Structures are given as C-alpha cells and as structure tokens.
Short mmCIF file of C-alpha atoms and ligand atoms in Angstrom, two decimals:
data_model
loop_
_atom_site.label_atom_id
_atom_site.label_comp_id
_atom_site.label_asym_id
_atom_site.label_seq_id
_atom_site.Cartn_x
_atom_site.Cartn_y
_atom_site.Cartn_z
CA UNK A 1 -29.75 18.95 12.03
CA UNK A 2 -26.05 17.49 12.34
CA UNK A 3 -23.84 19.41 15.03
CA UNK A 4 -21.20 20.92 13.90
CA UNK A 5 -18.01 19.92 16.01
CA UNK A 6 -14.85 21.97 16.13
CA UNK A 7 -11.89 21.02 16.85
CA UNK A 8 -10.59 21.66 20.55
CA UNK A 9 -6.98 20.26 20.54
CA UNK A 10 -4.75 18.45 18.43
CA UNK A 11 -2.01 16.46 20.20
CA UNK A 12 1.15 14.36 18.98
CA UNK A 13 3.30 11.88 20.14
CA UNK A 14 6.54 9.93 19.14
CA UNK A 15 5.65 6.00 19.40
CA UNK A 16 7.38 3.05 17.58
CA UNK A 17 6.81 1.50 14.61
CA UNK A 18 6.65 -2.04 13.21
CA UNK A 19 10.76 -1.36 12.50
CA UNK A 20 11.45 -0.34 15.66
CA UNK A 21 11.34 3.08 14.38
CA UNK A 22 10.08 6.29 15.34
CA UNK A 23 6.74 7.33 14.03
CA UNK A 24 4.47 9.57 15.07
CA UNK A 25 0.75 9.02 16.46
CA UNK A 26 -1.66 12.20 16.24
CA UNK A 27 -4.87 12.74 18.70
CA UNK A 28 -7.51 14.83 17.55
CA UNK A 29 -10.77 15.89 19.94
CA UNK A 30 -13.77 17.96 18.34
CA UNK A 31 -16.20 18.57 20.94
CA UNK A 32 -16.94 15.17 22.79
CA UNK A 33 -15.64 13.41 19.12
CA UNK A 34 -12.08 12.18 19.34
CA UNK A 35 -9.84 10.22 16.51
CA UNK A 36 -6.58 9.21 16.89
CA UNK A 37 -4.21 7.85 13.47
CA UNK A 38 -0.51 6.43 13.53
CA UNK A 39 1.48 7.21 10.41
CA UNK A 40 3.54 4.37 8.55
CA UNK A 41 6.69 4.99 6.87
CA UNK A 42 8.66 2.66 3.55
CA UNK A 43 11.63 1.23 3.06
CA UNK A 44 12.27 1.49 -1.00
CA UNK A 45 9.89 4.86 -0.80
CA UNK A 46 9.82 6.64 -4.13
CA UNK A 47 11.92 10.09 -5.13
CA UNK A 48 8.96 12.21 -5.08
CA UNK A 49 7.50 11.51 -2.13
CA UNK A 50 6.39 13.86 0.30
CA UNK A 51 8.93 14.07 2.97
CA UNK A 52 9.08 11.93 5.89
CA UNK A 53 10.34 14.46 8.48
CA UNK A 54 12.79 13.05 10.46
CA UNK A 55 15.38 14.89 13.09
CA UNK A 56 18.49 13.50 11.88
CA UNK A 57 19.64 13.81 15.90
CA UNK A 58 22.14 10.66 15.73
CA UNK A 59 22.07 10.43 19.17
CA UNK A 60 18.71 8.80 19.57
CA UNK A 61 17.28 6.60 17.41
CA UNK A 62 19.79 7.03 14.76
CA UNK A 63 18.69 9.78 13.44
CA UNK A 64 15.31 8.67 13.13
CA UNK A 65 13.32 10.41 15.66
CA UNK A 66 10.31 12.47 15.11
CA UNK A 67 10.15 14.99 17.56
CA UNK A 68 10.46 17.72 14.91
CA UNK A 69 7.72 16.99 13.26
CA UNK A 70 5.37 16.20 16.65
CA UNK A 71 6.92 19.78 18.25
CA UNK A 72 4.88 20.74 14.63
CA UNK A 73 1.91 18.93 15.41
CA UNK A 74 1.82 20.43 19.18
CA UNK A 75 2.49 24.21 17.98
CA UNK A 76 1.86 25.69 14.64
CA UNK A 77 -0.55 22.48 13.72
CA UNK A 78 -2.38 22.73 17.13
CA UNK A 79 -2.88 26.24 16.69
CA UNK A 80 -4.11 26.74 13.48
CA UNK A 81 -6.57 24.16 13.87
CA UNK A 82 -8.13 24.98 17.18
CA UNK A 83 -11.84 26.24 16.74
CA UNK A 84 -12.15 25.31 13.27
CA UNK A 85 -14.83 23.50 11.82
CA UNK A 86 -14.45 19.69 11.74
CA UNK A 87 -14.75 19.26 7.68
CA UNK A 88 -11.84 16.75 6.00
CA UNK A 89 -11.47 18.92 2.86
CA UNK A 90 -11.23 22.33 5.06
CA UNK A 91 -8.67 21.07 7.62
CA UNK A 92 -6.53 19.31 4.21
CA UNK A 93 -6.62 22.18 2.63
CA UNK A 94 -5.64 24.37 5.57
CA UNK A 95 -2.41 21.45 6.46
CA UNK A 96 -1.28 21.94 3.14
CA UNK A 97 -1.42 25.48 2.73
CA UNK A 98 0.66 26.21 6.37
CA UNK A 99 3.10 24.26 4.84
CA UNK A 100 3.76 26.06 1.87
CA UNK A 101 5.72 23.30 0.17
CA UNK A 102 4.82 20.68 -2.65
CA UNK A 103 6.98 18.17 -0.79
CA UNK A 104 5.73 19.31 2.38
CA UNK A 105 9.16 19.25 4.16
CA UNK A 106 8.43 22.10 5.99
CA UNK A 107 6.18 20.35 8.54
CA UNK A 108 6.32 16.86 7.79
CA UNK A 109 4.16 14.99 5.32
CA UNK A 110 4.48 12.64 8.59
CA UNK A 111 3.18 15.53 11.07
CA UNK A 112 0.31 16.24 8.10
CA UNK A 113 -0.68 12.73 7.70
CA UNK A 114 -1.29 11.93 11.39
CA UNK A 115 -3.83 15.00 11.71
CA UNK A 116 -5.20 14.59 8.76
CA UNK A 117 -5.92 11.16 9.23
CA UNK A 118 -6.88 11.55 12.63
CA UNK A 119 -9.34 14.22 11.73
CA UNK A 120 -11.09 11.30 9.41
CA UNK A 121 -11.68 9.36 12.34
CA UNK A 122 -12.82 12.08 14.59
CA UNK A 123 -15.49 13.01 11.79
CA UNK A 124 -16.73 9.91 12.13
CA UNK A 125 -17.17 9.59 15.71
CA UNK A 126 -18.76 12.90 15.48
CA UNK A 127 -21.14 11.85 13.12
CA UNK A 128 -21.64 7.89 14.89
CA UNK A 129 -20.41 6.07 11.76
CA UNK A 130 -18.02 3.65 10.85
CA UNK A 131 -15.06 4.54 9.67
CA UNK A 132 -15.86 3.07 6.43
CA UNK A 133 -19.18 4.90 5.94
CA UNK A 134 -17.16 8.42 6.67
CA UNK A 135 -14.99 7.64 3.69
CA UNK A 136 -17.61 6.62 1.52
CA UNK A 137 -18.75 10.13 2.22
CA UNK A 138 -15.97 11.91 2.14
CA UNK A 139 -15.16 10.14 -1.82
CA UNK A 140 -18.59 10.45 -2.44
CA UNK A 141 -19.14 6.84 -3.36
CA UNK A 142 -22.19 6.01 -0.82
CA UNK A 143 -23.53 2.61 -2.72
CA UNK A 144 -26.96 3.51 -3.15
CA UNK A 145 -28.45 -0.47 -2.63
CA UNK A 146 -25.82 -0.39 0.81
CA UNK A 147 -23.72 -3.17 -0.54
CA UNK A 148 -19.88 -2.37 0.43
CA UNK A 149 -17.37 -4.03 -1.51
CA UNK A 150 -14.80 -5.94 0.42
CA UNK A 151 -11.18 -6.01 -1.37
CA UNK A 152 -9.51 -9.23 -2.27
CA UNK A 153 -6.41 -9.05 -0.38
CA UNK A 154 -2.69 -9.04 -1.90
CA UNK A 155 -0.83 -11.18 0.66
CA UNK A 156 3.13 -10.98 0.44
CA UNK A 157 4.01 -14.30 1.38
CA UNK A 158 7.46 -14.63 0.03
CA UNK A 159 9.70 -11.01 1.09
CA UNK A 160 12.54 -10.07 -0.91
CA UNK A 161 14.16 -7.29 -1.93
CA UNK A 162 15.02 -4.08 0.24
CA UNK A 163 12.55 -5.77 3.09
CA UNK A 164 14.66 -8.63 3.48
CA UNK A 165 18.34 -10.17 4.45
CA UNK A 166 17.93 -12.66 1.71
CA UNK A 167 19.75 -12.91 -2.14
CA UNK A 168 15.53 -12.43 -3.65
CA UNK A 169 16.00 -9.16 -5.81
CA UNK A 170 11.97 -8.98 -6.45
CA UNK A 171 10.62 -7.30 -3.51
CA UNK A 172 6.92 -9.14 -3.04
CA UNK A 173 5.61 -12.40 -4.49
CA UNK A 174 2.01 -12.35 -3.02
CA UNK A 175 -1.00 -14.37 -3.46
CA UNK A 176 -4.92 -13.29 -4.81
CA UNK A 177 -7.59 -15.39 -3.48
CA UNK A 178 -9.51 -13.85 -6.42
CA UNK A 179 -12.26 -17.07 -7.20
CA UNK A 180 -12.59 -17.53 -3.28
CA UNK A 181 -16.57 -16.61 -2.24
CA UNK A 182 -15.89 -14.11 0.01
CA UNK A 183 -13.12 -11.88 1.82
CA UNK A 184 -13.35 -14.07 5.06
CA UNK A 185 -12.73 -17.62 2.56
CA UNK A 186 -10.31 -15.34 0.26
CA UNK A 187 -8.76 -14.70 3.56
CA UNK A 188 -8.55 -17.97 4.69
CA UNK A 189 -7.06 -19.56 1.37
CA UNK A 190 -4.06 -16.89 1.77
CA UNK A 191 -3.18 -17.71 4.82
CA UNK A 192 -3.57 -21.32 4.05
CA UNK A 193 -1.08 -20.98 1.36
CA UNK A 194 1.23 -19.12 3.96
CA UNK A 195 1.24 -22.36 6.33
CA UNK A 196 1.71 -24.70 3.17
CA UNK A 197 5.11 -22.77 2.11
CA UNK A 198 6.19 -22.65 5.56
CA UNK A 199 5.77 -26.55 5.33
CA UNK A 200 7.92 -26.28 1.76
CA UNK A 201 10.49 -23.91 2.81
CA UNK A 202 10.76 -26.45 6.32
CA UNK A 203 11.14 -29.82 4.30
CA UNK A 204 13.67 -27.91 1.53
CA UNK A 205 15.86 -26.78 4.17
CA UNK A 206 15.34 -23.31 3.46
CA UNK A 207 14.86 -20.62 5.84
CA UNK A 208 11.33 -19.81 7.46
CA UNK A 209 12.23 -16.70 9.14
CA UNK A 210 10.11 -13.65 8.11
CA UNK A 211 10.77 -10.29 6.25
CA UNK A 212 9.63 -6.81 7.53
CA UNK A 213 6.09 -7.24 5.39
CA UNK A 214 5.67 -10.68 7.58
CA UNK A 215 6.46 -13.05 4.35
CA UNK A 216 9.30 -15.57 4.70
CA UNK A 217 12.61 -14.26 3.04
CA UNK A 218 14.73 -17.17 2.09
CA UNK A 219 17.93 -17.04 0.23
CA UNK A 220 16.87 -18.63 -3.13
CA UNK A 221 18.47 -20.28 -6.83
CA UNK A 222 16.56 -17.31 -8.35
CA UNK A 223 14.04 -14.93 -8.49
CA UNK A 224 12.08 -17.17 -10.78
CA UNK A 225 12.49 -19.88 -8.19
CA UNK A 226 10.32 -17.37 -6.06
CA UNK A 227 7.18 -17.90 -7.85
CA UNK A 228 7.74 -21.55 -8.49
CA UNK A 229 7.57 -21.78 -4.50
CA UNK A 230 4.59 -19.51 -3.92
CA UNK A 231 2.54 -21.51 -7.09
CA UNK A 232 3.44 -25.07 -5.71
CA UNK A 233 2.12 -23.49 -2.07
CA UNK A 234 -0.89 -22.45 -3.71
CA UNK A 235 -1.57 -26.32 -4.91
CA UNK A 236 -0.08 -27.54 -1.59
CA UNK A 237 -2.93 -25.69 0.17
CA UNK A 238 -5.42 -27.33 -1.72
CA UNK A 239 -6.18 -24.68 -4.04
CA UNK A 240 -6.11 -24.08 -7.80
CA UNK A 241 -3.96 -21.51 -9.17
CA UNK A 242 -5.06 -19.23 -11.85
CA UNK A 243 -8.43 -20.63 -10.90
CA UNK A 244 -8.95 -19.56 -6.60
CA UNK A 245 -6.15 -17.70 -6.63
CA UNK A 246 -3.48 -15.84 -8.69
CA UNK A 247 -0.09 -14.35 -8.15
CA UNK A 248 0.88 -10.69 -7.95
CA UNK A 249 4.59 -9.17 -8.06
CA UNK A 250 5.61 -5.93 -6.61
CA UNK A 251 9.27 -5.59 -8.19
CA UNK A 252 10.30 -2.47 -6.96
CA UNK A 253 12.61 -1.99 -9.50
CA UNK A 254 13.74 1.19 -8.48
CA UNK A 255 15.56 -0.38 -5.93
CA UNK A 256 17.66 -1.75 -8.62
CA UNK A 257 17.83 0.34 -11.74
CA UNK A 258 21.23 1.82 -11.54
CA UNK A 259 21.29 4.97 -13.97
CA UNK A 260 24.99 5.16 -14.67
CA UNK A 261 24.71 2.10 -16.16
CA UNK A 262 21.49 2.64 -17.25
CA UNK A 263 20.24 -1.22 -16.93
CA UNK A 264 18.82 -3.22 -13.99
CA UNK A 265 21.00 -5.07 -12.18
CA UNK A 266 19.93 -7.58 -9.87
CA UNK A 267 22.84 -7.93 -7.43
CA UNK A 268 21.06 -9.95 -4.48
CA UNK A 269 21.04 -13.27 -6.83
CA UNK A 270 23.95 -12.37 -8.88
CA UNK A 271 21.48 -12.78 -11.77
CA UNK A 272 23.52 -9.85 -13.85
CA UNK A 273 22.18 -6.54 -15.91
CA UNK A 274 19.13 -6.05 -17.71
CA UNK A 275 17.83 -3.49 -19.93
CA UNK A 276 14.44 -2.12 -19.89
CA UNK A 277 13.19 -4.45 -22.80
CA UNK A 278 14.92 -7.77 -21.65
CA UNK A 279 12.73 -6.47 -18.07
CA UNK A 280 9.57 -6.52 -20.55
CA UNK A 281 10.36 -9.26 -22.09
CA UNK A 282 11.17 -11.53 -18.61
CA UNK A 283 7.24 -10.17 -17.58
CA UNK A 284 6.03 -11.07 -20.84
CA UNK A 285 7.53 -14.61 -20.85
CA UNK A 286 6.57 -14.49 -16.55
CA UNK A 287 2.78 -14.05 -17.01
CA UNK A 288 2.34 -16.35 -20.10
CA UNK A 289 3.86 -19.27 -17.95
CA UNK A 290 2.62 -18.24 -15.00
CA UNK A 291 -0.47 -17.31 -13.27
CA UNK A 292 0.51 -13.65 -12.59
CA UNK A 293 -2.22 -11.20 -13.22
CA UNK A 294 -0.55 -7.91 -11.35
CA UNK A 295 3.17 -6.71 -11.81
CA UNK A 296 3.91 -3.39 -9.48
CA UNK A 297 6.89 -1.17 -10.01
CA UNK A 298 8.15 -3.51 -12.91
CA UNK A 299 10.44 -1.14 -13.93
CA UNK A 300 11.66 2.03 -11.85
CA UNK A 301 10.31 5.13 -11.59
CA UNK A 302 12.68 7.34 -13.35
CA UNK A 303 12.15 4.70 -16.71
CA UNK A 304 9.91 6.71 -18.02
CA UNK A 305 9.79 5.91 -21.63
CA UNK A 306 10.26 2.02 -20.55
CA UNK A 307 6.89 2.28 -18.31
CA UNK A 308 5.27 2.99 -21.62
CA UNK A 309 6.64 0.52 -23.91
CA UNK A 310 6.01 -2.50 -20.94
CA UNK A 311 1.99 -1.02 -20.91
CA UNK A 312 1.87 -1.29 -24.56
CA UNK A 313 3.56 -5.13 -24.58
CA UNK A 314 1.48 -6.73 -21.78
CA UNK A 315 -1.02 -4.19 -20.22
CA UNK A 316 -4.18 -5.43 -22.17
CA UNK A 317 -3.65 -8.70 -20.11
CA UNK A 318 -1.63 -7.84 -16.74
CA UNK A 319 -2.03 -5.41 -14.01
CA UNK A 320 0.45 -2.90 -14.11
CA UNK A 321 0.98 -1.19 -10.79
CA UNK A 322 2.55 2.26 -10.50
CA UNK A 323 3.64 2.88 -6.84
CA UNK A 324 7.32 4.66 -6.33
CA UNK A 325 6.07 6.01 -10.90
CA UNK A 326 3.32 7.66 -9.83
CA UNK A 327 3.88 8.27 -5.87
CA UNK A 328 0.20 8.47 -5.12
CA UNK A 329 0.58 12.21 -6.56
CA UNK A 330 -2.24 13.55 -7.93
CA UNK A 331 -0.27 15.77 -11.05
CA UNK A 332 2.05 12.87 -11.30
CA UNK A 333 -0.29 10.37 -12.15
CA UNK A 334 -2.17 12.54 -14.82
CA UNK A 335 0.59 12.64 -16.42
CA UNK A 336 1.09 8.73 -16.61
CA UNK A 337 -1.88 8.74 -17.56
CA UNK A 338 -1.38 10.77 -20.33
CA UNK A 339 1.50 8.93 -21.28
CA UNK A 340 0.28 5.76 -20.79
CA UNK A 341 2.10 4.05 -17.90
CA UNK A 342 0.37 1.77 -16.09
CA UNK A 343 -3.11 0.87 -15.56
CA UNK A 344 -3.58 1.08 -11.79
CA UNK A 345 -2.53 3.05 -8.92
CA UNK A 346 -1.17 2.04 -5.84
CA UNK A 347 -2.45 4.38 -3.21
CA UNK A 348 -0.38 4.86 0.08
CA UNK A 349 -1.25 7.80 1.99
CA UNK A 350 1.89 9.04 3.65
CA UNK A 351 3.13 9.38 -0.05
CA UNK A 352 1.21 12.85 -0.48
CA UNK A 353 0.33 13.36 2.77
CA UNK A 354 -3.14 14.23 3.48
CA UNK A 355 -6.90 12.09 3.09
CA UNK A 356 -8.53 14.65 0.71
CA UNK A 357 -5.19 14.77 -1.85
CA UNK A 358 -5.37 10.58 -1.33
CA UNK A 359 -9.25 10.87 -2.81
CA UNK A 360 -8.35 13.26 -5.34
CA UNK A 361 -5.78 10.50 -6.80
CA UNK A 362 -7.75 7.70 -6.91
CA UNK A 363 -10.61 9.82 -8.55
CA UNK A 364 -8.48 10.76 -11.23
CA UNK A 365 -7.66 6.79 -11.23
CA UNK A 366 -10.76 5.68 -11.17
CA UNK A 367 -11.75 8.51 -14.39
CA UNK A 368 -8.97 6.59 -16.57
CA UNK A 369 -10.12 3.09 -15.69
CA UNK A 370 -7.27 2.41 -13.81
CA UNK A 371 -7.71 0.16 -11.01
CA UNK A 372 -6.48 1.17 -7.30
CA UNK A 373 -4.88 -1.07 -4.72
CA UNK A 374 -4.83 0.09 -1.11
CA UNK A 375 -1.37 -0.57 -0.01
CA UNK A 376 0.52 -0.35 3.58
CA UNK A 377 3.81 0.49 4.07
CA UNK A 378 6.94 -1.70 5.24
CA UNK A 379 6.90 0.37 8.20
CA UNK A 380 3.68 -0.17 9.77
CA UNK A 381 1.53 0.29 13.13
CA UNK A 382 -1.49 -1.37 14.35
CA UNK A 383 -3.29 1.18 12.86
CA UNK A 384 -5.93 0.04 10.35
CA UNK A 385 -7.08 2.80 9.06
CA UNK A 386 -6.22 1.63 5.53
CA UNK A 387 -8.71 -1.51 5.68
CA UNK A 388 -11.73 1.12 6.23
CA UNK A 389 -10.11 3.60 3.50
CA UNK A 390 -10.31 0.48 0.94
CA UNK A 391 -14.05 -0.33 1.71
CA UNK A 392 -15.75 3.00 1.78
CA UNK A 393 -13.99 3.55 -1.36
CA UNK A 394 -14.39 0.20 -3.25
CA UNK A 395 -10.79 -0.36 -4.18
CA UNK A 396 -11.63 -3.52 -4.65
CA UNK A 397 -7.93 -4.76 -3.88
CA UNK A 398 -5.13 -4.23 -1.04
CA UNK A 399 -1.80 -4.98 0.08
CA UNK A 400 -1.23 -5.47 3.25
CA UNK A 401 1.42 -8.22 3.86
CA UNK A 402 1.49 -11.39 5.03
CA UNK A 403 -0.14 -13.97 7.95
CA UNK A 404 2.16 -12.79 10.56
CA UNK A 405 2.72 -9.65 12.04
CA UNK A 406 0.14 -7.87 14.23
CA UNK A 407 0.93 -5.17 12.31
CA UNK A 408 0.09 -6.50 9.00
CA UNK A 409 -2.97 -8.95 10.47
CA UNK A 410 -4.03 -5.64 12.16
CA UNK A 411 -5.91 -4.28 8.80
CA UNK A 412 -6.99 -7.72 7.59
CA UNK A 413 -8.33 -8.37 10.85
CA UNK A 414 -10.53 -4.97 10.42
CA UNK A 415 -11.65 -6.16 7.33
CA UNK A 416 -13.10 -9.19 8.99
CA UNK A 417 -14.88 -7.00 11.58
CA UNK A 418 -16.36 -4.85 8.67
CA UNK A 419 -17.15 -7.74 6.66
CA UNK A 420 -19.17 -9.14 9.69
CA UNK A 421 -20.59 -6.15 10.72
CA UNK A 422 -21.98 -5.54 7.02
CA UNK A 423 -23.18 -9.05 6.69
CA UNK A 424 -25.55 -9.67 3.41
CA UNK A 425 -24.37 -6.06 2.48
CA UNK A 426 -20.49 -7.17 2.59
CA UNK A 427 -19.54 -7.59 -1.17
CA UNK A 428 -16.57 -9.25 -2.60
CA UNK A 429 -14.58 -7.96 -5.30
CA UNK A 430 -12.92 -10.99 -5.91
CA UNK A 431 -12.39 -11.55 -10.17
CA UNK A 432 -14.25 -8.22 -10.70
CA UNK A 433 -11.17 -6.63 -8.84
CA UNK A 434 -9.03 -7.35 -12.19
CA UNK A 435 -12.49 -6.48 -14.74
CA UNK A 436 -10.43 -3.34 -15.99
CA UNK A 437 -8.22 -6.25 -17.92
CA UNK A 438 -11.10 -8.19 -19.23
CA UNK A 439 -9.77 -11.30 -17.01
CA UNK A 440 -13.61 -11.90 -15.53
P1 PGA B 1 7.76 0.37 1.13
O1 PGA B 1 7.33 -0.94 0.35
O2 PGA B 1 6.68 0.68 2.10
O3 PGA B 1 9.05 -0.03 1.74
O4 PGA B 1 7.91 1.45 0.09
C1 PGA B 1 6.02 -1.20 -0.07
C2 PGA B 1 5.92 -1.17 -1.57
O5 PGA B 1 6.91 -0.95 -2.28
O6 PGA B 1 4.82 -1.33 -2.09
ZN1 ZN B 2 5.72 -1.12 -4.25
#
C-alpha cells in the first residue's frame, strides 16, 4: 500500500531571476517528501494572463518585488494547506478556489504556481519517481511498452523583438533538429548551428552579443534577413535544412499590432504597416521559400477574425502556434478551437497558474489534434521543471532558448539526463513532432 503523505509546511522565498528580477521560489515538505519549484515570468506576456503579482514598491527592485505574493505563500497558502493530503488535483483545486479570482490576482498566479508546482515534485519524491514518471501519472499518459518520448527542441538562436536591444521586429527565429536520430544528436546539431552563426555574425561584422532567451540579437537589413542568417547557419554547420532540421518563428505579433491603427507596424526595422492579410500573405510567401514548418503568435491575440483566415490560408501545411491567442487557458482555447485558430498550443504554466489547469489544456489540445509545445519564459530560473513536464506528457516539442544561458541550457540539460537515464526506452519525436500537418 502507498503512504499517504501530507503536507507539513509550505515555505516561500523572493530569489532572482534570469532578468535580474524578482521571482519567487516555493518549498513544499510532506512527511519526509520535499519539492521545491521557481516560477518564471515573460516579457511580451499575453492580456489574459493570470496575474503576475508583483508589489509595485518602487523603492526596491523597481517595483518588481514579490514579497506580496511570498507573505501569501507563508500565511493564507501555508495554512490552508497544512495537513492535507498530498494529491496534485486536490491541492490545485484548493489554490484556485482560496483565490476566488479567474485571473487569480488575489494571491498571485506567481504565489499559486510555485506551490503548485512544488507540490508536483514533492509527489514524486513521495512516491520515489522521476519527475517525469509523476507527470505521466498525473496526465494519465503512462506509455504502456515504457518508451518516453523525448521532444525535439525549438532553439531560439537569433532574439529579436521585445527580448532584445536590436532593430529585429520578429521575436524568435529558432532551429528544429527534426531528421536528427535522437534528442542528444538533435541537440547537438542546434547548438552546432548556434556556433556556425556566431562564426557568420563574427566575419559580417555584426553583433554576437546575446538576447534575454540566450540567441544573438543583432541589428539587421530586415526581418527576412533573419532567416536568411539562421538557414545559411544551418548549412554552415554541416546540416541540411528542410531535411535535419527546419526553422520555426515565434512572431509575437502582439507586441506590434497597434489597434488604433488597426495594422501591424513593425517599428524596430522601419519596415512600415501591415494589415492582417499582407501578415498572411508575408507567411504564405515565408514558408513556400523557406523551410519554416512552425509560425507562433503570427498575428496578435486580439486579431481574432485574422487568426482564422491565416489557419484557413496555410494551416494544412504550417504549424500555427497560439501562445499570448490562447494564453494556455483552458476556456480560451476551446474556443479557438471552435473557431478555428491555430493548430497547436503553446503551453507555459505561469500563464494559468496551476499543474492540473496546465493538463487540462493540453488535453483539450491534444482532443482537437492540435499539437503542444512546452515553452519557457523570457524570464527564467534554473529550474527545469518544464523538461520533465514535456516528457511525461509526450509533447513531443519545446522551446526553451538558445546554447547559452544556464538558465535556458538548464532544461535541455535535464532532458539529456532523462534521455540517458531512459536509455532504449528514450524515444524521439523528431518528424512525428509535426505528423498533425502530414509533413512525415
Ligand atoms: P515571453 O516570451 O516569456 O516574454 O512571453 C516567450 C514567448 O513569447 O513565447
Ligand atoms: Zn510566444
């Protein structure tokens, strides 16, 4: 019979993020079980996020100190937690509920988060498995031959947008080691690629200091020149594009959609206005001359209606990632769904807040056929616990930045610990990680 462990204390702390922010770090013992989480936080976060509780006390930090929301973990958190049973869905349920807001700005979705994912980890201790395994559980997707499925990693090697000082509109031009054999060689091949436009960048004259997500962020011609860079570092590395590897774009277009004009206008390069259809039209003409298989956020999250008609032009052939559209919200995303925007799901879990609400969204994903791609945040820590969420719930694809950064390396390096660890049981998603477009 398993033991059921209680929680005895629950225990938060302000530490610093990737940013040099605040952030706050959660500690959660059950018995002689103990997890501890760190919470992330974004830069071009989506409207209808849940809130990011911050104390807005100028004179430290900015403004950006957390001690609200850890005075909530050490209090009303603490207390209502203490003696009750260690169970992920119970102690979700219960975070949300003492909250008593659908943007849980009451507490924090920051305070939330860090307990809830701490709890995860604690659960996991408590019953002597891997992280991985306990989310495997907890989504109910055990494999029943054993084999885990490793995700092919979306590595932002050129940084642009609101996570760099440069004049690149388009937030993230990463790479997909998607024909690579495995996640270690897929790995390997991205960060190959890295070093190679570091070497291009170097002999152009062009800046190889690095953006928050630990790509470089040089001041470019274009945003077009972007992906010309990143393609001839794929061949510079030895490596075949559309073949080993393809290219993925996370926009963020809500960064730039500017609704009193109602176009896009892309400021940083001085490349003027667009509407939503000359947007479609630029990914249209984008992914039939290039080897892009995954667009996120190609159009912003209030563009409803354009969401739809950008699905309808290219989504039988391209990834089509909704991350500040659909917020990693549960109702949100049925309703995309519904209305046909997009056709996969970027899951980040400080968007809504708590582990179970994080399953429940990539269930209903899943349901729809829409693919989901773990993601980090621009703010990060060295917590990983993101690479273990993606395995034990076979993703099959995340984001988690670049080659540098210990922040960013933290969660790849995880996934090379699981991978080894797992051995002949490690799968790799590799081409199958796009199969929802018919691309294998
Ligand atoms: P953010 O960026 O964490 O700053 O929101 C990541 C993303 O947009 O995917
Ligand atoms: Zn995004």
């Amino acid at each position: 019979m398993k033991e059921i462990m209680h929680v005895t204390s629950v225990r938060g702390r302000e530490i610093l993020d990737s940013r040099g922010n605040p952030t706050i770090e959660v500690d959660l013992q059950a018995g002689t079980a103990f997890g501890r989480a760190s919470v992330p936080s974004g830069a071009s976060t989506g409207e209808r996020e849940a809130l990011d509780l911050r104390d807005g006390d100028t004179s430290r930090y900015l403004g950006k100190g957390v001690r609200r929301a850890v005075d909530h973990v050490n209090g009303e958190i603490a207390d209502a937690l203490r003696g009750r049973e260690l169970d992920q869905r119970a102690l979700d349920t219960l975070l949300v509920g003492l909250d008593g807001t659908s943007t849980k700005s009451r507490l924090g979705a920051n305070a939330l988060l860090g307990v809830s994912m701490a709890a995860a980890r604690a659960s996991a201790a408590a019953a002597g498995l891997p992280l991985y395994r306990q989310f495997a559980l907890l989504s109910g997707r055990v494999p029943h031959d054993g084999t885990f499925t490793l995700p092919v990693p979306m590595m932002n090697i050129l940084n642009g947008g609101a996570h760099a000082d440069s004049n690149v509109d388009f937030q993230e031009f990463m790479v997909m080691p998607v024909g690579l054999p495995s996640f270690s060689e897929g790995l390997r091949a991205g960060i190959e690629t890295f070093h190679a436009l570091r070497g291009l960048l170097k002999a152009r004259g062009l800046s190889t200091g690095v953006g928050d997500e630990g790509g470089f962020a040089p001041s470019l011609a274009s945003n077009r020149e972007a992906v010309e860079l990143v393609l001839e570092a794929i061949h510079r590395a030895g490596y075949t594009p559309g073949r080993d590897m393809v290219i993925a774009l996370d926009v963020a277009a809500s960064e730039f959609w500017d609704p009193a004009v109602g176009a896009y206008v892309l400021a940083k390069s001085g490349e003027g206005r667009r509407s939503s259809d000359e947007m479609i039209a630029l990914y249209d003409d984008w992914t039939r001359q290039y080897p892009i298989a995954s667009v996120e956020d190609g159009l912003a999250e209030g563009d409803w209606p354009g969401w739809s008609r950008l699905t309808a032009a290219i989504g039988d052939r391209v990834q089509l990632v909704g991350d500040d559209v659909f917020v990693t919200n549960p109702a949100i995303l049925r309703r995309g769904i519904d209305e046909r925007v997009g056709n996969a799901l970027l899951v980040k879990l400080n968007q809504i807040g708590t582990v179970s609400e994080t399953l429940d969204a990539m269930a209903i994903a899943r349901r729809a056929g829409y693919a989901c791609v773990m993601s980090h945040r621009s703010g990060e820590t060295e917590d990983s616990t993101i690479a273990d969420l993606a395995v034990g719930t076979g993703a099959g694809q995340i984001k988690t930045g670049s080659a540098s950064r210990s922040d960013r390396t933290a969660k790849y390096n995880q996934l090379l610990r699981i991978e080894e660890a797992l051995g002949a049981a490690a799968s790799y998603a590799g081409r199958s990680a796009l199969a929802h477009l018919g691309m294998v």
